[in-house]
Short mmCIF file of C-alpha atoms and ligand atoms in Angstrom, two decimals:
data_model
loop_
_atom_site.label_atom_id
_atom_site.label_comp_id
_atom_site.label_asym_id
_atom_site.label_seq_id
_atom_site.Cartn_x
_atom_site.Cartn_y
_atom_site.Cartn_z
CA UNK A 1 116.84 130.70 110.06
CA UNK A 2 120.47 131.88 110.52
CA UNK A 3 122.26 133.35 107.51
CA UNK A 4 123.66 130.64 105.25
CA UNK A 5 127.39 129.99 105.56
CA UNK A 6 129.72 128.35 103.13
CA UNK A 7 128.89 124.66 102.70
CA UNK A 8 131.30 121.72 102.94
CA UNK A 9 131.02 121.30 99.20
CA UNK A 10 131.50 125.01 98.57
CA UNK A 11 135.01 124.91 97.01
CA UNK A 12 133.93 125.63 93.44
CA UNK A 13 131.26 128.15 94.46
CA UNK A 14 131.91 131.84 94.85
CA UNK A 15 128.65 132.80 96.56
CA UNK A 16 126.78 131.40 99.55
CA UNK A 17 123.33 129.95 99.05
CA UNK A 18 120.33 132.19 99.46
CA UNK A 19 118.12 131.59 102.46
CA UNK A 20 115.42 130.39 100.06
CA UNK A 21 117.78 127.89 98.44
CA UNK A 22 118.67 126.47 101.82
CA UNK A 23 115.03 126.31 102.86
CA UNK A 24 114.06 124.61 99.61
CA UNK A 25 116.79 122.00 99.54
CA UNK A 26 117.52 120.90 103.10
CA UNK A 27 116.17 117.66 104.54
CA UNK A 28 116.66 118.24 108.25
CA UNK A 29 113.19 117.24 109.49
CA UNK A 30 113.31 113.87 107.78
CA UNK A 31 116.97 113.32 108.56
CA UNK A 32 116.73 113.72 112.32
CA UNK A 33 115.57 110.11 112.57
CA UNK A 34 118.74 109.03 110.80
CA UNK A 35 121.38 110.63 112.96
CA UNK A 36 122.19 107.64 115.16
CA UNK A 37 122.40 105.44 112.06
CA UNK A 38 124.57 108.00 110.30
CA UNK A 39 126.95 107.93 113.26
CA UNK A 40 127.04 104.13 113.36
CA UNK A 41 127.70 104.03 109.59
CA UNK A 42 130.48 106.59 110.03
CA UNK A 43 132.06 104.61 112.86
CA UNK A 44 132.09 101.45 110.73
CA UNK A 45 133.50 103.37 107.77
CA UNK A 46 136.27 105.01 109.81
CA UNK A 47 137.25 101.70 111.45
CA UNK A 48 137.47 100.11 108.01
CA UNK A 49 139.57 103.00 106.64
CA UNK A 50 142.07 102.59 109.49
CA UNK A 51 142.10 98.82 109.20
CA UNK A 52 142.92 99.16 105.50
CA UNK A 53 145.67 101.68 106.20
CA UNK A 54 143.76 104.45 104.40
CA UNK A 55 143.77 106.65 107.50
CA UNK A 56 146.12 106.52 110.48
CA UNK A 57 145.19 105.16 113.92
CA UNK A 58 145.53 108.66 115.36
CA UNK A 59 142.99 109.91 112.78
CA UNK A 60 140.67 107.09 113.71
CA UNK A 61 140.89 107.87 117.42
CA UNK A 62 139.97 111.51 116.92
CA UNK A 63 137.16 110.65 114.52
CA UNK A 64 135.68 108.02 116.83
CA UNK A 65 136.03 110.26 119.86
CA UNK A 66 134.01 113.02 118.26
CA UNK A 67 131.47 110.69 116.70
CA UNK A 68 130.77 109.32 120.19
CA UNK A 69 130.47 112.84 121.53
CA UNK A 70 128.16 113.80 118.65
CA UNK A 71 125.85 110.96 119.62
CA UNK A 72 125.91 111.94 123.29
CA UNK A 73 125.26 115.58 122.42
CA UNK A 74 122.40 114.56 120.16
CA UNK A 75 120.82 112.45 122.93
CA UNK A 76 121.20 115.36 125.39
CA UNK A 77 119.73 117.82 122.94
CA UNK A 78 123.04 119.69 122.59
CA UNK A 79 123.51 118.74 118.95
CA UNK A 80 120.60 119.53 116.66
CA UNK A 81 120.66 119.45 112.90
CA UNK A 82 121.20 122.78 111.20
CA UNK A 83 119.34 123.37 107.91
CA UNK A 84 122.26 125.44 106.64
CA UNK A 85 124.27 122.23 106.56
CA UNK A 86 121.67 120.68 104.31
CA UNK A 87 121.37 117.17 105.65
CA UNK A 88 122.33 114.78 108.43
CA UNK A 89 125.56 113.73 106.73
CA UNK A 90 126.90 117.26 106.39
CA UNK A 91 125.83 118.06 109.93
CA UNK A 92 127.71 115.13 111.43
CA UNK A 93 130.78 115.79 109.31
CA UNK A 94 130.72 119.49 110.17
CA UNK A 95 130.39 118.65 113.86
CA UNK A 96 133.49 116.50 113.51
CA UNK A 97 135.46 119.12 111.62
CA UNK A 98 134.45 121.86 114.04
CA UNK A 99 135.50 119.76 117.04
CA UNK A 100 138.35 117.57 115.82
CA UNK A 101 139.65 120.01 113.22
CA UNK A 102 139.87 119.53 109.46
CA UNK A 103 143.08 117.59 109.90
CA UNK A 104 141.16 114.69 111.47
CA UNK A 105 137.46 115.31 110.85
CA UNK A 106 138.16 116.07 107.19
CA UNK A 107 139.36 112.50 106.64
CA UNK A 108 136.13 110.71 107.49
CA UNK A 109 134.65 111.22 104.06
CA UNK A 110 137.54 109.50 102.27
CA UNK A 111 136.27 106.76 99.93
CA UNK A 112 132.65 107.58 100.70
CA UNK A 113 129.92 109.73 99.18
CA UNK A 114 126.69 111.00 100.61
CA UNK A 115 125.13 108.86 97.91
CA UNK A 116 126.10 105.59 99.57
CA UNK A 117 125.91 107.17 103.02
CA UNK A 118 122.23 108.13 102.76
CA UNK A 119 121.45 104.62 101.62
CA UNK A 120 123.29 103.11 104.58
CA UNK A 121 121.26 105.27 106.97
CA UNK A 122 117.99 104.35 105.27
CA UNK A 123 118.79 100.63 105.17
CA UNK A 124 119.69 100.64 108.88
CA UNK A 125 116.59 102.57 109.87
CA UNK A 126 114.18 100.59 107.69
CA UNK A 127 115.47 97.30 109.07
CA UNK A 128 114.48 98.24 112.59
CA UNK A 129 111.13 99.69 111.60
CA UNK A 130 110.20 96.55 109.66
CA UNK A 131 110.89 94.49 112.77
CA UNK A 132 108.70 96.86 114.80
CA UNK A 133 105.86 96.44 112.33
CA UNK A 134 106.31 92.67 112.36
CA UNK A 135 106.03 92.65 116.15
CA UNK A 136 102.80 94.63 115.90
CA UNK A 137 101.34 92.17 113.40
CA UNK A 138 102.30 89.28 115.66
CA UNK A 139 100.46 90.96 118.55
CA UNK A 140 97.42 91.35 116.32
CA UNK A 141 97.60 87.69 115.31
CA UNK A 142 97.76 86.76 119.01
CA UNK A 143 94.55 88.70 119.58
CA UNK A 144 92.87 86.81 116.72
CA UNK A 145 94.32 83.58 118.08
CA UNK A 146 92.66 84.04 121.47
CA UNK A 147 89.32 84.80 119.77
CA UNK A 148 89.75 81.73 117.57
CA UNK A 149 90.58 79.39 120.43
CA UNK A 150 87.56 80.52 122.41
CA UNK A 151 85.13 80.34 119.51
CA UNK A 152 85.93 77.27 117.42
CA UNK A 153 82.26 76.22 117.68
CA UNK A 154 80.56 79.63 117.90
CA UNK A 155 78.28 79.81 114.92
CA UNK A 156 77.78 83.02 112.93
CA UNK A 157 76.75 83.92 109.41
CA UNK A 158 79.48 83.89 106.81
CA UNK A 159 78.96 86.56 104.17
CA UNK A 160 79.43 86.98 100.47
CA UNK A 161 78.36 90.29 98.91
CA UNK A 162 77.65 91.29 102.56
CA UNK A 163 74.64 88.94 102.34
CA UNK A 164 74.20 85.82 104.44
CA UNK A 165 76.00 83.01 102.63
CA UNK A 166 76.79 79.95 104.77
CA UNK A 167 77.32 79.33 108.48
CA UNK A 168 80.85 79.68 109.72
CA UNK A 169 82.31 79.91 113.22
CA UNK A 170 83.72 82.99 114.87
CA UNK A 171 86.93 80.98 115.24
CA UNK A 172 86.96 80.30 111.50
CA UNK A 173 86.54 84.04 110.86
CA UNK A 174 89.37 84.93 113.27
CA UNK A 175 91.75 82.37 111.76
CA UNK A 176 91.09 83.84 108.30
CA UNK A 177 92.68 87.06 109.53
CA UNK A 178 95.66 85.19 110.95
CA UNK A 179 96.10 83.43 107.62
CA UNK A 180 95.97 86.81 105.88
CA UNK A 181 98.39 88.58 108.24
CA UNK A 182 100.87 85.73 108.00
CA UNK A 183 101.29 86.67 104.36
CA UNK A 184 102.01 90.25 105.42
CA UNK A 185 104.73 88.86 107.67
CA UNK A 186 106.27 87.06 104.70
CA UNK A 187 106.16 90.18 102.54
CA UNK A 188 107.79 92.21 105.31
CA UNK A 189 110.42 89.53 105.72
CA UNK A 190 111.20 89.79 102.00
CA UNK A 191 111.43 93.59 102.26
CA UNK A 192 113.74 93.15 105.25
CA UNK A 193 116.07 90.94 103.24
CA UNK A 194 116.35 93.61 100.54
CA UNK A 195 117.05 96.26 103.16
CA UNK A 196 119.62 94.06 104.86
CA UNK A 197 122.31 94.58 102.22
CA UNK A 198 125.19 96.99 102.49
CA UNK A 199 125.41 99.99 100.13
CA UNK A 200 128.54 101.40 101.79
CA UNK A 201 131.53 101.42 99.47
CA UNK A 202 129.55 102.10 96.30
CA UNK A 203 130.73 105.70 96.88
CA UNK A 204 129.31 108.26 94.46
CA UNK A 205 128.38 105.69 91.78
CA UNK A 206 131.59 104.03 90.62
CA UNK A 207 133.35 102.48 93.60
CA UNK A 208 136.77 103.87 94.54
CA UNK A 209 140.49 103.62 93.96
CA UNK A 210 141.08 103.29 97.73
CA UNK A 211 141.58 99.70 98.92
CA UNK A 212 138.34 99.58 100.94
CA UNK A 213 136.95 96.43 102.54
CA UNK A 214 133.20 96.30 101.96
CA UNK A 215 132.91 92.99 103.81
CA UNK A 216 134.19 94.55 107.00
CA UNK A 217 131.62 97.36 106.97
CA UNK A 218 128.96 94.78 106.08
CA UNK A 219 129.87 92.90 109.24
CA UNK A 220 130.12 95.98 111.45
CA UNK A 221 126.70 97.15 110.35
CA UNK A 222 125.08 93.72 110.68
CA UNK A 223 124.14 93.41 107.01
CA UNK A 224 123.90 90.02 105.29
CA UNK A 225 125.97 90.93 102.22
CA UNK A 226 127.34 93.96 100.40
CA UNK A 227 125.01 95.23 97.69
CA UNK A 228 127.73 94.87 95.12
CA UNK A 229 127.08 96.80 91.96
CA UNK A 230 128.03 100.38 92.76
CA UNK A 231 125.90 102.08 90.11
CA UNK A 232 122.91 99.83 90.76
CA UNK A 233 122.97 100.36 94.50
CA UNK A 234 123.26 104.13 94.21
CA UNK A 235 120.33 104.19 91.80
CA UNK A 236 118.15 101.76 93.76
CA UNK A 237 115.16 102.62 95.87
CA UNK A 238 113.21 99.45 95.16
CA UNK A 239 113.86 98.29 98.74
CA UNK A 240 111.76 101.27 99.79
CA UNK A 241 109.09 100.50 97.21
CA UNK A 242 108.90 96.88 98.45
CA UNK A 243 108.60 98.11 102.02
CA UNK A 244 105.87 100.58 101.10
CA UNK A 245 104.00 97.93 99.14
CA UNK A 246 104.15 95.55 102.12
CA UNK A 247 102.96 98.39 104.38
CA UNK A 248 100.17 99.26 101.96
CA UNK A 249 98.84 95.71 102.08
CA UNK A 250 99.11 95.68 105.87
CA UNK A 251 96.93 98.80 105.87
CA UNK A 252 94.50 97.27 103.37
CA UNK A 253 94.10 94.36 105.74
CA UNK A 254 93.81 96.54 108.83
CA UNK A 255 91.23 98.60 107.01
CA UNK A 256 89.21 95.49 106.21
CA UNK A 257 89.08 94.33 109.81
CA UNK A 258 88.20 97.91 110.76
CA UNK A 259 85.37 97.93 108.26
CA UNK A 260 83.98 94.73 109.76
CA UNK A 261 84.20 96.15 113.27
CA UNK A 262 82.38 99.28 112.16
CA UNK A 263 79.38 97.40 110.89
CA UNK A 264 79.44 94.52 113.40
CA UNK A 265 79.03 97.16 116.11
CA UNK A 266 76.03 98.79 114.42
CA UNK A 267 72.60 98.30 115.97
CA UNK A 268 71.54 96.48 112.81
CA UNK A 269 74.29 93.85 113.03
CA UNK A 270 74.72 93.86 116.81
CA UNK A 271 77.41 91.19 116.61
CA UNK A 272 80.09 93.01 118.62
CA UNK A 273 80.40 95.66 121.31
CA UNK A 274 83.59 97.65 121.72
CA UNK A 275 85.07 98.29 125.12
CA UNK A 276 84.34 101.84 126.27
CA UNK A 277 88.07 102.51 126.47
CA UNK A 278 88.36 101.92 122.72
CA UNK A 279 85.33 103.90 121.50
CA UNK A 280 84.25 107.53 121.22
CA UNK A 281 81.08 109.47 121.89
CA UNK A 282 79.29 112.38 120.28
CA UNK A 283 79.41 116.01 121.38
CA UNK A 284 75.66 116.40 120.85
CA UNK A 285 73.99 112.96 120.85
CA UNK A 286 74.34 111.51 124.33
CA UNK A 287 73.54 107.94 123.29
CA UNK A 288 76.33 107.57 120.74
CA UNK A 289 79.17 105.06 120.99
CA UNK A 290 81.28 105.10 117.88
CA UNK A 291 84.05 102.91 116.45
CA UNK A 292 86.40 105.84 115.83
CA UNK A 293 89.62 103.83 116.07
CA UNK A 294 88.44 101.49 113.34
CA UNK A 295 87.27 104.44 111.24
CA UNK A 296 90.56 106.29 111.64
CA UNK A 297 92.50 103.16 110.68
CA UNK A 298 90.34 102.85 107.57
CA UNK A 299 90.73 106.58 106.94
CA UNK A 300 94.52 106.60 107.22
CA UNK A 301 94.99 103.75 104.77
CA UNK A 302 95.00 106.10 101.81
CA UNK A 303 97.97 108.00 103.18
CA UNK A 304 100.06 104.83 103.16
CA UNK A 305 98.95 104.01 99.62
CA UNK A 306 99.81 107.61 98.77
CA UNK A 307 103.35 107.08 100.01
CA UNK A 308 103.77 104.07 97.73
CA UNK A 309 102.38 105.94 94.74
CA UNK A 310 104.58 108.93 95.55
CA UNK A 311 107.71 106.79 95.46
CA UNK A 312 106.76 104.82 92.36
CA UNK A 313 106.09 108.07 90.53
CA UNK A 314 109.37 109.51 91.78
CA UNK A 315 111.31 106.54 90.43
CA UNK A 316 109.84 106.18 87.00
CA UNK A 317 111.67 109.03 85.34
CA UNK A 318 115.08 108.73 86.95
CA UNK A 319 118.21 107.88 85.01
CA UNK A 320 120.89 105.63 86.54
CA UNK A 321 122.97 107.35 89.21
CA UNK A 322 122.04 109.54 92.16
CA UNK A 323 119.30 112.09 91.57
CA UNK A 324 118.23 114.58 94.20
CA UNK A 325 114.66 113.39 93.70
CA UNK A 326 115.68 110.50 95.96
CA UNK A 327 115.68 112.83 98.94
CA UNK A 328 111.90 112.86 98.63
CA UNK A 329 111.69 109.13 99.40
CA UNK A 330 111.97 109.60 103.14
CA UNK A 331 109.08 111.77 104.43
CA UNK A 332 106.35 109.55 102.94
CA UNK A 333 108.12 106.41 104.12
CA UNK A 334 108.42 107.81 107.64
CA UNK A 335 104.74 108.73 107.59
CA UNK A 336 103.79 105.25 106.40
CA UNK A 337 105.81 103.63 109.19
CA UNK A 338 104.25 105.95 111.77
CA UNK A 339 100.70 105.28 110.64
CA UNK A 340 101.08 101.51 110.49
CA UNK A 341 102.83 101.41 113.86
CA UNK A 342 100.13 103.57 115.46
CA UNK A 343 97.34 101.34 114.12
CA UNK A 344 99.15 98.19 115.23
CA UNK A 345 99.77 99.63 118.68
CA UNK A 346 96.04 99.90 119.39
CA UNK A 347 94.13 97.32 117.32
CA UNK A 348 95.32 94.20 119.20
CA UNK A 349 94.00 95.53 122.52
CA UNK A 350 90.85 96.82 120.90
CA UNK A 351 90.17 93.34 119.51
CA UNK A 352 91.00 91.58 122.75
CA UNK A 353 88.57 93.77 124.68
CA UNK A 354 85.74 93.52 122.14
CA UNK A 355 82.74 91.56 123.28
CA UNK A 356 81.32 89.25 120.63
CA UNK A 357 77.57 88.78 120.80
CA UNK A 358 77.30 85.07 120.17
CA UNK A 359 73.53 84.86 120.73
CA UNK A 360 72.96 87.52 118.13
CA UNK A 361 75.23 85.65 115.75
CA UNK A 362 73.22 82.46 116.27
CA UNK A 363 69.97 84.35 115.75
CA UNK A 364 71.21 85.85 112.50
CA UNK A 365 72.58 82.61 111.12
CA UNK A 366 69.11 81.04 111.32
CA UNK A 367 67.20 84.06 110.08
CA UNK A 368 67.97 84.13 106.42
CA UNK A 369 68.39 80.73 104.73
CA UNK A 370 72.15 80.42 105.39
CA UNK A 371 71.89 76.61 105.23
CA UNK A 372 70.18 76.46 101.82
CA UNK A 373 73.36 75.03 100.26
CA UNK A 374 73.21 72.13 102.74
CA UNK A 375 69.76 71.19 101.52
CA UNK A 376 70.90 71.35 97.91
CA UNK A 377 73.90 69.14 98.78
CA UNK A 378 71.58 66.68 100.55
CA UNK A 379 69.42 66.31 97.45
CA UNK A 380 72.51 65.58 95.36
CA UNK A 381 73.76 62.95 97.80
CA UNK A 382 70.50 61.25 98.81
CA UNK A 383 68.16 61.79 95.87
CA UNK A 384 70.57 61.40 92.96
CA UNK A 385 69.65 64.82 91.57
CA UNK A 386 72.25 66.86 89.71
CA UNK A 387 73.54 69.86 91.65
CA UNK A 388 72.18 72.31 89.11
CA UNK A 389 68.70 70.82 89.48
CA UNK A 390 68.83 70.69 93.28
CA UNK A 391 69.98 74.33 93.26
CA UNK A 392 66.89 75.17 91.22
CA UNK A 393 64.57 73.29 93.61
CA UNK A 394 66.00 74.85 96.77
CA UNK A 395 66.05 78.28 95.12
CA UNK A 396 62.36 77.88 94.37
CA UNK A 397 61.72 76.75 97.99
CA UNK A 398 63.50 79.81 99.39
CA UNK A 399 61.57 82.07 96.99
CA UNK A 400 58.23 80.62 98.15
CA UNK A 401 59.12 80.87 101.84
CA UNK A 402 60.47 84.40 101.49
CA UNK A 403 57.33 85.49 99.67
CA UNK A 404 55.29 84.28 102.64
CA UNK A 405 57.79 85.93 105.02
CA UNK A 406 58.73 82.54 106.46
CA UNK A 407 62.03 80.71 106.92
CA UNK A 408 63.10 77.06 106.92
CA UNK A 409 62.07 76.71 110.56
CA UNK A 410 58.45 76.79 109.56
CA UNK A 411 59.08 73.10 109.20
CA UNK A 412 55.65 71.97 108.05
CA UNK A 413 55.54 74.55 105.31
CA UNK A 414 59.09 73.68 104.25
CA UNK A 415 58.20 70.00 104.14
CA UNK A 416 55.01 70.51 102.16
CA UNK A 417 56.71 72.76 99.63
CA UNK A 418 59.37 70.09 99.09
CA UNK A 419 56.63 67.52 98.61
CA UNK A 420 55.23 69.67 95.81
CA UNK A 421 58.54 68.95 94.08
CA UNK A 422 58.10 65.23 94.72
CA UNK A 423 60.65 65.09 97.54
CA UNK A 424 59.57 63.77 100.89
CA UNK A 425 61.86 64.49 103.81
CA UNK A 426 60.81 63.80 107.42
CA UNK A 427 60.79 66.94 109.55
CA UNK A 428 63.33 65.46 111.99
CA UNK A 429 65.66 65.03 109.04
CA UNK A 430 64.99 68.51 107.68
CA UNK A 431 65.96 69.89 111.07
CA UNK A 432 69.26 68.09 110.87
CA UNK A 433 70.05 69.09 107.30
CA UNK A 434 69.26 72.74 107.94
CA UNK A 435 70.94 73.00 111.33
CA UNK A 436 73.61 75.71 111.17
CA UNK A 437 75.92 74.14 113.74
CA UNK A 438 75.84 70.77 112.02
CA UNK A 439 76.39 72.43 108.67
CA UNK A 440 79.48 74.09 110.03
CA UNK A 441 80.85 70.83 111.41
CA UNK A 442 80.11 68.92 108.21
CA UNK A 443 82.48 71.03 106.13
CA UNK A 444 85.38 68.69 106.77
CA UNK A 445 87.26 69.62 103.60
CA UNK A 446 90.80 70.95 103.96
CA UNK A 447 90.58 74.54 105.21
CA UNK A 448 86.82 74.28 105.84
CA UNK A 449 84.71 75.35 108.80
CA UNK A 450 84.64 72.15 110.89
CA UNK A 451 86.07 72.54 114.36
CA UNK A 452 88.61 69.83 113.55
CA UNK A 453 89.91 71.87 110.67
CA UNK A 454 89.83 75.14 112.59
CA UNK A 455 91.72 73.55 115.50
CA UNK A 456 94.24 72.07 113.10
CA UNK A 457 94.74 75.44 111.43
CA UNK A 458 95.12 77.14 114.80
CA UNK A 459 97.98 74.78 115.63
CA UNK A 460 99.59 75.28 112.26
CA UNK A 461 99.31 79.07 112.50
CA UNK A 462 100.74 79.00 116.00
CA UNK A 463 103.77 77.18 114.67
CA UNK A 464 104.17 79.74 111.89
CA UNK A 465 103.82 82.59 114.37
CA UNK A 466 106.49 81.02 116.55
CA UNK A 467 108.80 80.71 113.54
CA UNK A 468 108.20 84.38 112.75
CA UNK A 469 108.95 85.37 116.36
CA UNK A 470 112.23 83.46 116.13
CA UNK A 471 113.00 85.15 112.81
CA UNK A 472 112.38 88.61 114.32
CA UNK A 473 114.53 87.71 117.31
CA UNK A 474 117.37 86.50 115.07
CA UNK A 475 117.27 89.65 112.95
CA UNK A 476 117.26 91.84 116.06
CA UNK A 477 120.16 89.83 117.50
CA UNK A 478 122.15 90.24 114.30
CA UNK A 479 121.60 94.01 114.55
CA UNK A 480 122.44 94.18 118.26
CA UNK A 481 125.55 92.01 117.88
CA UNK A 482 126.86 94.20 115.09
CA UNK A 483 126.13 97.35 117.10
CA UNK A 484 127.94 95.87 120.09
CA UNK A 485 130.90 94.81 117.99
CA UNK A 486 131.26 98.27 116.49
CA UNK A 487 130.87 99.97 119.87
CA UNK A 488 133.40 97.60 121.42
CA UNK A 489 135.94 98.57 118.77
CA UNK A 490 135.15 102.23 119.38
CA UNK A 491 135.69 101.68 123.13
CA UNK A 492 138.96 99.84 122.50
CA UNK A 493 140.26 102.53 120.18
CA UNK A 494 139.29 105.27 122.62
CA UNK A 495 141.05 103.42 125.41
CA UNK A 496 144.04 103.21 123.12
CA UNK A 497 144.17 99.43 122.64
CA UNK A 498 143.40 98.32 119.08
CA UNK A 499 141.45 98.72 115.83
CA UNK A 500 141.27 94.99 115.19
CA UNK A 501 137.96 93.12 114.90
CA UNK A 502 137.46 89.51 115.84
CA UNK A 503 138.12 87.99 112.42
CA UNK A 504 135.66 88.39 109.54
N1 LIG B 1 119.86 114.44 101.45
C1 LIG B 1 120.24 113.60 100.36
C2 LIG B 1 119.19 112.51 100.12
O1 LIG B 1 118.38 112.31 100.98
C3 LIG B 1 121.53 112.94 100.68
C4 LIG B 1 122.38 112.66 99.53
C5 LIG B 1 122.82 113.92 98.87
N2 LIG B 1 123.69 113.63 97.76
C6 LIG B 1 123.98 114.53 96.84
N3 LIG B 1 124.77 114.17 95.88
N4 LIG B 1 123.43 115.72 96.86
O2 LIG B 1 119.15 111.88 99.12
#
C-alpha cells in the first residue's frame, strides 16, 4: 500500500494516518460497487446546488465534466479506488479536486455530508439489486408454473412429518411453492419501498443552512419521496435490515425446495432425477450422481442469515446520529445479494430440467395407507359415526393390516376386518373410497387438491406474477427515466445550454 497522504478531512490533524490506521478503516473493497451510484448522486447534488444558486454555473460545468470523466475512467479501469482516500466518496471528490482544482472540485461537498452520501449510494444500489432478486424469483415461479400446468392430475404422496399423509398432485405441490414465493415478492416490494426514499439533504445529521431543494434531488435520483427527518435518516439502517430479512426468507424457501430435491432424488424416494448438467459426480465412486446445487443452496443459507444477524447486532447499541459501525453494514449485505442471486440464477433451470418420476409417485401413494383419512370421512358421512370414532376404527384397521404386512389393496382382508367392526362395505365401493386419484379430486374445498382448485390457483397466481412483472418494470422505468433525466442535464450543461430540468 502506498504511504498515506493527508486526507481531505485533515485540516485539524497534524500527522498523517499510519499505514495500519488506513488499512483498518478504509472500505474500498465494499465501496467499489457504489462508485457509479456515488457519481450519479453527486451529479444530482451539483445540479441542485447550481439550480438553487448555491454554486455558479461555471462551477457546475467543471464539476459535471470531471464527474463524467471519473465514470469513464472507472469503466476503462483508469480510475480505481485508493485505500488512502478511505472510501468511495473521498475518492470521487479527490479525483475531482485533482482534475478540476480545489476552486471547482472543492465546491461539490457544499451542503452535503458523507453521512447522507453513503446512504444515497446504498439506497440506489439496493433498489437495483432488489429488482434483480425479484426477477430471479419470478423465473423460479415460472419453472414451478410449468411443472404445475403439466401435472395438475399427477398423483403423489403428500407428507407430514416426512411420513405419507394424504394424496396430493405434483401440480398442487408446485403451486404451493409459487404461493410461498409470491410472499417473498411482497416482502421484497416492501423493502424496495423503504429503499426508494431520498436521504440526500439530511447532511451530517441536522439539515443545512443552505437553501437546498430535496425534492429536486429526489426526482433526479428517481426516489419516491425525500426521507425527511435528517437525524432519523442518518441513523437509519432498517431498510437494510428489512432487505436482509426478506433475503433470509428467500433463502429459507430456496433451502426447503433444495432439501426436497435432495431426498426426492435418493434411490429410496426415486421421485425425481436431475439433469446431468445440474448434478455432480464422485471422485472415487463411479456410480454417484449427486444433487450438489441443491446442497450448496441449502449450505449457503446460513451465510445470508448471518448477514441479517450481523446487522441487527450492529444496530442494537448505536445512539442516534452517524456511527462508523454503519460502514460494516455493506460487506454482509453484498454477500447476501450475491448468494441469493447465484442460487436464483441456477435453480429455475435445474427445476425445469428435472424429470419427475410419476410412476414411482403413484406406486408410493398406494403403498402406505395415504387414503386412510378418506375411509374415516366415508364412515362419518355414510354410517353416521362421529369422526373420532371412525378415526379409531380406521386406525385399528391400518394397525391390523400393517401387522400382517398388507395394505388396503388386499381388498378381501380389508373388507373382512371392517366387518369385524360391524361395517359392511362392498369391495367395489372400498376401491373407490381408497382410490388415491379420486381422493385427490374430492378435496374440492378452497385451496384443496382437486384439479379444479389447482387450475383456479394457477390462473390466480399467473395474474399475481404478471402484476409483479409490471411492478418490476415500473420500478426499473422510474430508475431509468431518472438516470436519463440527470444525464440529459449533464449533457446540456456540458454543451453549454442550461441547468434547468423539465419542471418538478
Ligand atoms: N465509509 C463510510 C460508511 O460506509 C462513509 C461515511 C463516513 N462518514 C463519516 N462521518 N466518517 O459508513
